[in-house]
């Protein structure tokens, strides 16, 4: 079953069980997927769907940071609940140690030595961790490894 089919099935289940919050999040992500299909004029693969969902999750994580600065606990909880609905559809996330090992391998593979080489390392690394690790974490680990 493709990811889009799974989302449709889960949306129907949320309708039947009157789970309004879950239903709203699934509808939102299905809308974002549909918009990508219309913009690109092609059917999205599971990998493309994961990229759309990853973008939606990232937007919500960024929102949580802003809500924390503003002291909006109510919005933090609501946004975190939305992330919790989306996470089961994502591939298994890499731990920080696993990402660190991939960063070490990418630094060795590209021969990077200074922070100026960060683009080369990120270019080699991102396809390996796409959808499986937070880009901010990857960026921070690469930056610290190249400076240290």
mmCIF file of the C-alpha atoms, coordinates in Angstrom:
data_MODEL
# 
_entry.id   MODEL 
# 
loop_
_atom_site.group_PDB 
_atom_site.id 
_atom_site.type_symbol 
_atom_site.label_atom_id 
_atom_site.label_alt_id 
_atom_site.label_comp_id 
_atom_site.label_asym_id 
_atom_site.label_entity_id 
_atom_site.label_seq_id 
_atom_site.pdbx_PDB_ins_code 
_atom_site.Cartn_x 
_atom_site.Cartn_y 
_atom_site.Cartn_z 
_atom_site.occupancy 
_atom_site.B_iso_or_equiv 
_atom_site.pdbx_formal_charge 
_atom_site.auth_seq_id 
_atom_site.auth_comp_id 
_atom_site.auth_asym_id 
_atom_site.auth_atom_id 
_atom_site.pdbx_PDB_model_num 
ATOM 1   C CA . UNK A 1 1   ? 0.000   0.000  0.000   1.00 0.00 ? 1   UNK A CA 1 
ATOM 2   C CA . UNK A 1 2   ? 1.442   3.362  -0.987  1.00 0.00 ? 2   UNK A CA 1 
ATOM 3   C CA . UNK A 1 3   ? 1.773   6.168  1.492   1.00 0.00 ? 3   UNK A CA 1 
ATOM 4   C CA . UNK A 1 4   ? -0.991  8.176  -0.199  1.00 0.00 ? 4   UNK A CA 1 
ATOM 5   C CA . UNK A 1 5   ? -3.345  5.177  0.026   1.00 0.00 ? 5   UNK A CA 1 
ATOM 6   C CA . UNK A 1 6   ? -2.437  4.757  3.692   1.00 0.00 ? 6   UNK A CA 1 
ATOM 7   C CA . UNK A 1 7   ? -3.246  8.413  4.332   1.00 0.00 ? 7   UNK A CA 1 
ATOM 8   C CA . UNK A 1 8   ? -6.624  8.015  2.610   1.00 0.00 ? 8   UNK A CA 1 
ATOM 9   C CA . UNK A 1 9   ? -7.428  4.919  4.667   1.00 0.00 ? 9   UNK A CA 1 
ATOM 10  C CA . UNK A 1 10  ? -6.391  6.635  7.892   1.00 0.00 ? 10  UNK A CA 1 
ATOM 11  C CA . UNK A 1 11  ? -8.453  9.695  6.962   1.00 0.00 ? 11  UNK A CA 1 
ATOM 12  C CA . UNK A 1 12  ? -11.548 7.509  6.571   1.00 0.00 ? 12  UNK A CA 1 
ATOM 13  C CA . UNK A 1 13  ? -10.851 5.855  9.934   1.00 0.00 ? 13  UNK A CA 1 
ATOM 14  C CA . UNK A 1 14  ? -10.462 9.265  11.584  1.00 0.00 ? 14  UNK A CA 1 
ATOM 15  C CA . UNK A 1 15  ? -13.814 10.316 10.095  1.00 0.00 ? 15  UNK A CA 1 
ATOM 16  C CA . UNK A 1 16  ? -15.548 7.203  11.419  1.00 0.00 ? 16  UNK A CA 1 
ATOM 17  C CA . UNK A 1 17  ? -14.039 7.581  14.887  1.00 0.00 ? 17  UNK A CA 1 
ATOM 18  C CA . UNK A 1 18  ? -14.773 11.346 14.970  1.00 0.00 ? 18  UNK A CA 1 
ATOM 19  C CA . UNK A 1 19  ? -11.096 12.133 15.656  1.00 0.00 ? 19  UNK A CA 1 
ATOM 20  C CA . UNK A 1 20  ? -11.257 15.739 14.434  1.00 0.00 ? 20  UNK A CA 1 
ATOM 21  C CA . UNK A 1 21  ? -7.664  16.684 15.236  1.00 0.00 ? 21  UNK A CA 1 
ATOM 22  C CA . UNK A 1 22  ? -6.168  13.706 13.430  1.00 0.00 ? 22  UNK A CA 1 
ATOM 23  C CA . UNK A 1 23  ? -8.560  14.179 10.524  1.00 0.00 ? 23  UNK A CA 1 
ATOM 24  C CA . UNK A 1 24  ? -7.548  17.835 10.150  1.00 0.00 ? 24  UNK A CA 1 
ATOM 25  C CA . UNK A 1 25  ? -3.822  16.991 10.070  1.00 0.00 ? 25  UNK A CA 1 
ATOM 26  C CA . UNK A 1 26  ? -4.260  14.180 7.540   1.00 0.00 ? 26  UNK A CA 1 
ATOM 27  C CA . UNK A 1 27  ? -6.432  16.389 5.331   1.00 0.00 ? 27  UNK A CA 1 
ATOM 28  C CA . UNK A 1 28  ? -3.834  19.145 5.530   1.00 0.00 ? 28  UNK A CA 1 
ATOM 29  C CA . UNK A 1 29  ? -0.981  16.872 4.478   1.00 0.00 ? 29  UNK A CA 1 
ATOM 30  C CA . UNK A 1 30  ? -3.082  15.308 1.710   1.00 0.00 ? 30  UNK A CA 1 
ATOM 31  C CA . UNK A 1 31  ? -3.790  18.836 0.476   1.00 0.00 ? 31  UNK A CA 1 
ATOM 32  C CA . UNK A 1 32  ? -0.078  19.658 0.468   1.00 0.00 ? 32  UNK A CA 1 
ATOM 33  C CA . UNK A 1 33  ? 0.641   16.444 -1.455  1.00 0.00 ? 33  UNK A CA 1 
ATOM 34  C CA . UNK A 1 34  ? -2.111  17.211 -3.957  1.00 0.00 ? 34  UNK A CA 1 
ATOM 35  C CA . UNK A 1 35  ? -0.772  20.736 -4.421  1.00 0.00 ? 35  UNK A CA 1 
ATOM 36  C CA . UNK A 1 36  ? 2.699   19.326 -5.181  1.00 0.00 ? 36  UNK A CA 1 
ATOM 37  C CA . UNK A 1 37  ? 1.165   16.991 -7.752  1.00 0.00 ? 37  UNK A CA 1 
ATOM 38  C CA . UNK A 1 38  ? -0.686  19.871 -9.407  1.00 0.00 ? 38  UNK A CA 1 
ATOM 39  C CA . UNK A 1 39  ? 2.392   22.119 -9.384  1.00 0.00 ? 39  UNK A CA 1 
ATOM 40  C CA . UNK A 1 40  ? 4.664   19.392 -10.759 1.00 0.00 ? 40  UNK A CA 1 
ATOM 41  C CA . UNK A 1 41  ? 1.963   17.940 -13.034 1.00 0.00 ? 41  UNK A CA 1 
ATOM 42  C CA . UNK A 1 42  ? 2.906   14.414 -12.009 1.00 0.00 ? 42  UNK A CA 1 
ATOM 43  C CA . UNK A 1 43  ? 1.915   11.702 -9.576  1.00 0.00 ? 43  UNK A CA 1 
ATOM 44  C CA . UNK A 1 44  ? 4.113   11.740 -6.467  1.00 0.00 ? 44  UNK A CA 1 
ATOM 45  C CA . UNK A 1 45  ? 6.044   8.636  -5.450  1.00 0.00 ? 45  UNK A CA 1 
ATOM 46  C CA . UNK A 1 46  ? 6.295   7.532  -1.824  1.00 0.00 ? 46  UNK A CA 1 
ATOM 47  C CA . UNK A 1 47  ? 9.710   9.240  -1.666  1.00 0.00 ? 47  UNK A CA 1 
ATOM 48  C CA . UNK A 1 48  ? 8.166   12.513 -2.869  1.00 0.00 ? 48  UNK A CA 1 
ATOM 49  C CA . UNK A 1 49  ? 5.317   12.151 -0.362  1.00 0.00 ? 49  UNK A CA 1 
ATOM 50  C CA . UNK A 1 50  ? 7.883   11.681 2.426   1.00 0.00 ? 50  UNK A CA 1 
ATOM 51  C CA . UNK A 1 51  ? 9.631   14.861 1.276   1.00 0.00 ? 51  UNK A CA 1 
ATOM 52  C CA . UNK A 1 52  ? 6.348   16.800 1.476   1.00 0.00 ? 52  UNK A CA 1 
ATOM 53  C CA . UNK A 1 53  ? 5.602   15.384 4.924   1.00 0.00 ? 53  UNK A CA 1 
ATOM 54  C CA . UNK A 1 54  ? 9.141   16.121 6.070   1.00 0.00 ? 54  UNK A CA 1 
ATOM 55  C CA . UNK A 1 55  ? 8.686   19.742 4.996   1.00 0.00 ? 55  UNK A CA 1 
ATOM 56  C CA . UNK A 1 56  ? 5.396   19.953 6.915   1.00 0.00 ? 56  UNK A CA 1 
ATOM 57  C CA . UNK A 1 57  ? 7.027   18.514 10.040  1.00 0.00 ? 57  UNK A CA 1 
ATOM 58  C CA . UNK A 1 58  ? 9.935   20.943 9.739   1.00 0.00 ? 58  UNK A CA 1 
ATOM 59  C CA . UNK A 1 59  ? 7.537   23.884 9.463   1.00 0.00 ? 59  UNK A CA 1 
ATOM 60  C CA . UNK A 1 60  ? 5.809   22.743 12.642  1.00 0.00 ? 60  UNK A CA 1 
ATOM 61  C CA . UNK A 1 61  ? 9.080   22.290 14.531  1.00 0.00 ? 61  UNK A CA 1 
ATOM 62  C CA . UNK A 1 62  ? 10.102  25.810 13.521  1.00 0.00 ? 62  UNK A CA 1 
ATOM 63  C CA . UNK A 1 63  ? 6.705   27.065 14.717  1.00 0.00 ? 63  UNK A CA 1 
ATOM 64  C CA . UNK A 1 64  ? 7.216   25.372 18.079  1.00 0.00 ? 64  UNK A CA 1 
ATOM 65  C CA . UNK A 1 65  ? 10.507  27.260 18.505  1.00 0.00 ? 65  UNK A CA 1 
ATOM 66  C CA . UNK A 1 66  ? 8.715   30.551 17.854  1.00 0.00 ? 66  UNK A CA 1 
ATOM 67  C CA . UNK A 1 67  ? 5.849   29.623 20.189  1.00 0.00 ? 67  UNK A CA 1 
ATOM 68  C CA . UNK A 1 68  ? 8.377   28.863 22.944  1.00 0.00 ? 68  UNK A CA 1 
ATOM 69  C CA . UNK A 1 69  ? 9.854   32.333 22.531  1.00 0.00 ? 69  UNK A CA 1 
ATOM 70  C CA . UNK A 1 70  ? 6.369   33.795 22.833  1.00 0.00 ? 70  UNK A CA 1 
ATOM 71  C CA . UNK A 1 71  ? 5.390   31.607 25.781  1.00 0.00 ? 71  UNK A CA 1 
ATOM 72  C CA . UNK A 1 72  ? 2.404   30.086 23.960  1.00 0.00 ? 72  UNK A CA 1 
ATOM 73  C CA . UNK A 1 73  ? 2.105   26.707 25.669  1.00 0.00 ? 73  UNK A CA 1 
ATOM 74  C CA . UNK A 1 74  ? -1.331  26.091 24.123  1.00 0.00 ? 74  UNK A CA 1 
ATOM 75  C CA . UNK A 1 75  ? 0.022   26.416 20.591  1.00 0.00 ? 75  UNK A CA 1 
ATOM 76  C CA . UNK A 1 76  ? 3.111   24.351 21.422  1.00 0.00 ? 76  UNK A CA 1 
ATOM 77  C CA . UNK A 1 77  ? 0.918   21.444 22.566  1.00 0.00 ? 77  UNK A CA 1 
ATOM 78  C CA . UNK A 1 78  ? -1.363  21.692 19.511  1.00 0.00 ? 78  UNK A CA 1 
ATOM 79  C CA . UNK A 1 79  ? 1.556   21.839 17.067  1.00 0.00 ? 79  UNK A CA 1 
ATOM 80  C CA . UNK A 1 80  ? 3.345   18.957 18.786  1.00 0.00 ? 80  UNK A CA 1 
ATOM 81  C CA . UNK A 1 81  ? 0.158   16.894 18.501  1.00 0.00 ? 81  UNK A CA 1 
ATOM 82  C CA . UNK A 1 82  ? 0.161   17.562 14.745  1.00 0.00 ? 82  UNK A CA 1 
ATOM 83  C CA . UNK A 1 83  ? 3.781   16.375 14.506  1.00 0.00 ? 83  UNK A CA 1 
ATOM 84  C CA . UNK A 1 84  ? 2.836   13.254 16.481  1.00 0.00 ? 84  UNK A CA 1 
ATOM 85  C CA . UNK A 1 85  ? 0.133   12.446 13.900  1.00 0.00 ? 85  UNK A CA 1 
ATOM 86  C CA . UNK A 1 86  ? 2.594   12.790 10.995  1.00 0.00 ? 86  UNK A CA 1 
ATOM 87  C CA . UNK A 1 87  ? 5.635   10.978 12.451  1.00 0.00 ? 87  UNK A CA 1 
ATOM 88  C CA . UNK A 1 88  ? 4.327   7.395  12.046  1.00 0.00 ? 88  UNK A CA 1 
ATOM 89  C CA . UNK A 1 89  ? 4.244   7.923  8.268   1.00 0.00 ? 89  UNK A CA 1 
ATOM 90  C CA . UNK A 1 90  ? 7.924   8.854  8.170   1.00 0.00 ? 90  UNK A CA 1 
ATOM 91  C CA . UNK A 1 91  ? 10.756  6.330  7.837   1.00 0.00 ? 91  UNK A CA 1 
ATOM 92  C CA . UNK A 1 92  ? 12.500  5.329  11.045  1.00 0.00 ? 92  UNK A CA 1 
ATOM 93  C CA . UNK A 1 93  ? 14.483  8.302  12.310  1.00 0.00 ? 93  UNK A CA 1 
ATOM 94  C CA . UNK A 1 94  ? 18.230  8.045  12.791  1.00 0.00 ? 94  UNK A CA 1 
ATOM 95  C CA . UNK A 1 95  ? 19.644  8.603  16.259  1.00 0.00 ? 95  UNK A CA 1 
ATOM 96  C CA . UNK A 1 96  ? 22.130  11.393 16.849  1.00 0.00 ? 96  UNK A CA 1 
ATOM 97  C CA . UNK A 1 97  ? 24.959  8.826  17.078  1.00 0.00 ? 97  UNK A CA 1 
ATOM 98  C CA . UNK A 1 98  ? 23.971  7.272  13.743  1.00 0.00 ? 98  UNK A CA 1 
ATOM 99  C CA . UNK A 1 99  ? 23.911  10.707 12.123  1.00 0.00 ? 99  UNK A CA 1 
ATOM 100 C CA . UNK A 1 100 ? 27.305  11.489 13.676  1.00 0.00 ? 100 UNK A CA 1 
ATOM 101 C CA . UNK A 1 101 ? 28.765  8.320  12.098  1.00 0.00 ? 101 UNK A CA 1 
ATOM 102 C CA . UNK A 1 102 ? 27.321  9.257  8.694   1.00 0.00 ? 102 UNK A CA 1 
ATOM 103 C CA . UNK A 1 103 ? 28.808  12.756 9.063   1.00 0.00 ? 103 UNK A CA 1 
ATOM 104 C CA . UNK A 1 104 ? 32.243  11.285 9.861   1.00 0.00 ? 104 UNK A CA 1 
ATOM 105 C CA . UNK A 1 105 ? 32.030  9.047  6.796   1.00 0.00 ? 105 UNK A CA 1 
ATOM 106 C CA . UNK A 1 106 ? 30.945  11.942 4.562   1.00 0.00 ? 106 UNK A CA 1 
ATOM 107 C CA . UNK A 1 107 ? 33.775  14.165 5.837   1.00 0.00 ? 107 UNK A CA 1 
ATOM 108 C CA . UNK A 1 108 ? 36.288  11.399 5.129   1.00 0.00 ? 108 UNK A CA 1 
ATOM 109 C CA . UNK A 1 109 ? 34.717  10.638 1.740   1.00 0.00 ? 109 UNK A CA 1 
ATOM 110 C CA . UNK A 1 110 ? 34.837  14.268 0.566   1.00 0.00 ? 110 UNK A CA 1 
ATOM 111 C CA . UNK A 1 111 ? 38.211  15.062 2.135   1.00 0.00 ? 111 UNK A CA 1 
ATOM 112 C CA . UNK A 1 112 ? 36.709  18.114 3.835   1.00 0.00 ? 112 UNK A CA 1 
ATOM 113 C CA . UNK A 1 113 ? 38.944  19.909 6.302   1.00 0.00 ? 113 UNK A CA 1 
ATOM 114 C CA . UNK A 1 114 ? 37.602  23.418 6.851   1.00 0.00 ? 114 UNK A CA 1 
ATOM 115 C CA . UNK A 1 115 ? 34.164  25.007 7.293   1.00 0.00 ? 115 UNK A CA 1 
ATOM 116 C CA . UNK A 1 116 ? 34.475  26.180 3.676   1.00 0.00 ? 116 UNK A CA 1 
ATOM 117 C CA . UNK A 1 117 ? 34.029  22.533 2.627   1.00 0.00 ? 117 UNK A CA 1 
ATOM 118 C CA . UNK A 1 118 ? 30.648  22.295 4.350   1.00 0.00 ? 118 UNK A CA 1 
ATOM 119 C CA . UNK A 1 119 ? 28.735  22.416 1.052   1.00 0.00 ? 119 UNK A CA 1 
ATOM 120 C CA . UNK A 1 120 ? 30.585  19.362 -0.273  1.00 0.00 ? 120 UNK A CA 1 
ATOM 121 C CA . UNK A 1 121 ? 29.893  17.397 2.903   1.00 0.00 ? 121 UNK A CA 1 
ATOM 122 C CA . UNK A 1 122 ? 26.204  18.385 3.016   1.00 0.00 ? 122 UNK A CA 1 
ATOM 123 C CA . UNK A 1 123 ? 25.840  17.520 -0.682  1.00 0.00 ? 123 UNK A CA 1 
ATOM 124 C CA . UNK A 1 124 ? 27.193  14.025 -0.072  1.00 0.00 ? 124 UNK A CA 1 
ATOM 125 C CA . UNK A 1 125 ? 25.317  13.523 3.184   1.00 0.00 ? 125 UNK A CA 1 
ATOM 126 C CA . UNK A 1 126 ? 21.774  14.802 2.617   1.00 0.00 ? 126 UNK A CA 1 
ATOM 127 C CA . UNK A 1 127 ? 20.674  12.123 0.115   1.00 0.00 ? 127 UNK A CA 1 
ATOM 128 C CA . UNK A 1 128 ? 21.635  9.484  2.709   1.00 0.00 ? 128 UNK A CA 1 
ATOM 129 C CA . UNK A 1 129 ? 19.659  11.051 5.552   1.00 0.00 ? 129 UNK A CA 1 
ATOM 130 C CA . UNK A 1 130 ? 16.760  12.634 3.651   1.00 0.00 ? 130 UNK A CA 1 
ATOM 131 C CA . UNK A 1 131 ? 13.557  12.176 5.636   1.00 0.00 ? 131 UNK A CA 1 
ATOM 132 C CA . UNK A 1 132 ? 15.372  10.164 8.302   1.00 0.00 ? 132 UNK A CA 1 
ATOM 133 C CA . UNK A 1 133 ? 17.119  12.940 10.220  1.00 0.00 ? 133 UNK A CA 1 
ATOM 134 C CA . UNK A 1 134 ? 16.490  16.571 11.090  1.00 0.00 ? 134 UNK A CA 1 
ATOM 135 C CA . UNK A 1 135 ? 18.424  18.833 8.709   1.00 0.00 ? 135 UNK A CA 1 
ATOM 136 C CA . UNK A 1 136 ? 19.221  21.228 11.549  1.00 0.00 ? 136 UNK A CA 1 
ATOM 137 C CA . UNK A 1 137 ? 20.885  18.420 13.512  1.00 0.00 ? 137 UNK A CA 1 
ATOM 138 C CA . UNK A 1 138 ? 22.881  17.316 10.452  1.00 0.00 ? 138 UNK A CA 1 
ATOM 139 C CA . UNK A 1 139 ? 23.986  20.901 9.795   1.00 0.00 ? 139 UNK A CA 1 
ATOM 140 C CA . UNK A 1 140 ? 25.076  21.368 13.425  1.00 0.00 ? 140 UNK A CA 1 
ATOM 141 C CA . UNK A 1 141 ? 27.057  18.105 13.483  1.00 0.00 ? 141 UNK A CA 1 
ATOM 142 C CA . UNK A 1 142 ? 28.802  18.853 10.177  1.00 0.00 ? 142 UNK A CA 1 
ATOM 143 C CA . UNK A 1 143 ? 29.648  22.385 11.325  1.00 0.00 ? 143 UNK A CA 1 
ATOM 144 C CA . UNK A 1 144 ? 31.081  21.174 14.655  1.00 0.00 ? 144 UNK A CA 1 
ATOM 145 C CA . UNK A 1 145 ? 33.104  18.411 12.994  1.00 0.00 ? 145 UNK A CA 1 
ATOM 146 C CA . UNK A 1 146 ? 34.653  20.769 10.447  1.00 0.00 ? 146 UNK A CA 1 
ATOM 147 C CA . UNK A 1 147 ? 35.533  23.339 13.102  1.00 0.00 ? 147 UNK A CA 1 
ATOM 148 C CA . UNK A 1 148 ? 36.849  20.807 15.605  1.00 0.00 ? 148 UNK A CA 1 
# 
